[in-house]
Amino acid sequence: VVARAKTNCATRTMWQLAAGYGGLLAVNGVVASGAFGVPTNGELSEEYRSGVTPAKFTFAIWGPIFLLQGGGVALSLRAAPPARVALIATPWLLTWLGECAWQAVFANVPVPRDKATRARRP
C-alpha cells in the first residue's frame, strides 16, 4: 500500500511538472506572439525606453532557456528517480508560476494614450 501511494504521488508530481511546463510555454507563446491583443515584451520595452530597457532582440534569450527547461523536464520524466523529481518539482513549479505572473503584470502595463494603438495589435 505504501509503495503504491509513493508511485501515485510520483506519477502525480510528474504530471504536474509536465502541465506546469506546458502552461509556461502557453503563457509565453501568447505574450511573444501578441495573441489576443496582448502587447509583446518588445513592444512594451519600445514604449518605455530607459537606460536599462533592453533591445527587442534581447528577449530571444528566452528561447534557449525554455529549451533547456524542457530538456530538464524530459529528463526528469524519463530518467530521474521519483524522489529527486519530487525535490525539484515544487520550486520549479513556483518559479514558473512567478514567471507567468510577471508576464501577466508586464503585459498589462498601461501604454501611453498616444501610443496605445501602435502597441496593441488588432
XYZ file of C-alpha atoms in Angstrom:
122
model
C 0.000 0.000 0.000
C 2.819 2.421 0.886
C 4.727 1.626 -2.320
C 1.554 2.177 -4.328
C 0.953 5.540 -2.644
C 4.532 6.584 -3.432
C 4.076 5.553 -7.060
C 0.817 7.511 -7.314
C 2.469 10.561 -5.744
C 5.439 10.336 -8.117
C 3.130 9.970 -11.109
C 1.067 12.970 -9.985
C 4.227 15.040 -9.485
C 5.452 14.168 -12.969
C 2.097 15.150 -14.491
C 2.179 18.423 -12.545
C 5.664 19.133 -13.838
C 4.660 18.419 -17.432
C 1.470 20.510 -17.107
C 3.407 23.361 -15.473
C 5.906 23.435 -18.318
C 3.063 23.345 -20.847
C 1.400 26.268 -19.080
C 4.649 28.223 -19.068
C 5.032 27.704 -22.814
C 1.416 28.684 -23.459
C 1.609 31.937 -21.496
C 4.897 32.916 -23.069
C 3.669 31.931 -26.516
C 0.731 34.318 -26.140
C 2.968 37.160 -24.984
C 5.705 36.521 -27.558
C 3.243 36.407 -30.460
C 0.991 39.205 -29.269
C -2.025 36.883 -29.454
C -5.367 38.140 -28.145
C -4.181 41.739 -28.462
C -1.531 41.358 -25.756
C 1.471 43.608 -26.406
C 4.754 41.765 -26.737
C 7.666 42.396 -24.381
C 9.496 44.089 -27.233
C 6.586 46.417 -27.939
C 6.286 47.411 -24.305
C 10.026 47.936 -23.997
C 9.863 50.176 -27.056
C 7.185 52.294 -25.360
C 9.057 52.597 -22.072
C 12.621 53.342 -23.049
C 15.120 53.939 -20.294
C 18.794 53.415 -19.713
C 18.126 49.825 -18.653
C 15.414 48.834 -21.147
C 16.826 46.069 -23.325
C 16.545 45.980 -27.093
C 13.780 43.792 -28.575
C 16.201 41.090 -29.707
C 17.353 40.626 -26.105
C 14.184 38.686 -25.354
C 15.340 35.967 -27.768
C 17.452 34.561 -24.914
C 14.262 33.013 -23.565
C 14.137 30.532 -26.460
C 17.249 28.627 -25.351
C 16.221 28.982 -21.706
C 12.843 27.350 -22.406
C 14.514 24.616 -24.462
C 16.872 23.840 -21.586
C 13.967 23.786 -19.134
C 12.101 21.462 -21.494
C 15.134 19.203 -21.599
C 15.226 19.172 -17.815
C 11.547 18.260 -17.666
C 12.018 15.497 -20.252
C 14.969 14.055 -18.333
C 13.023 14.254 -15.096
C 10.059 12.459 -16.600
C 12.139 9.754 -18.253
C 15.153 9.009 -16.117
C 15.212 10.773 -12.766
C 14.374 8.884 -9.598
C 10.916 9.900 -8.309
C 12.381 11.214 -5.053
C 14.639 13.582 -6.966
C 11.761 14.747 -9.162
C 9.722 15.452 -6.023
C 12.578 17.612 -4.676
C 12.783 19.810 -7.762
C 9.123 19.890 -8.802
C 7.767 22.360 -6.240
C 10.499 25.011 -6.610
C 10.380 24.655 -10.388
C 6.584 24.991 -10.498
C 6.682 28.020 -8.184
C 9.318 29.652 -10.376
C 7.183 29.082 -13.484
C 4.152 30.466 -11.675
C 6.201 33.568 -10.838
C 7.286 33.911 -14.482
C 3.677 33.670 -15.671
C 2.538 36.204 -13.058
C 5.287 38.592 -14.188
C 4.175 38.177 -17.801
C 0.564 38.936 -16.839
C 1.580 42.076 -14.947
C 4.030 43.266 -17.590
C 1.562 42.657 -20.432
C -0.977 44.852 -18.638
C 1.298 47.829 -18.057
C -0.608 50.886 -19.235
C 0.661 52.097 -22.592
C 0.743 55.884 -23.076
C -2.511 57.008 -24.711
C -0.897 58.418 -27.857
C 0.945 55.150 -28.462
C -1.737 52.672 -27.410
C -2.957 51.921 -30.924
C 0.567 51.244 -32.148
C 1.454 48.919 -29.244
C -1.767 46.889 -29.330
C -2.286 44.527 -32.218
C -5.676 44.404 -33.928
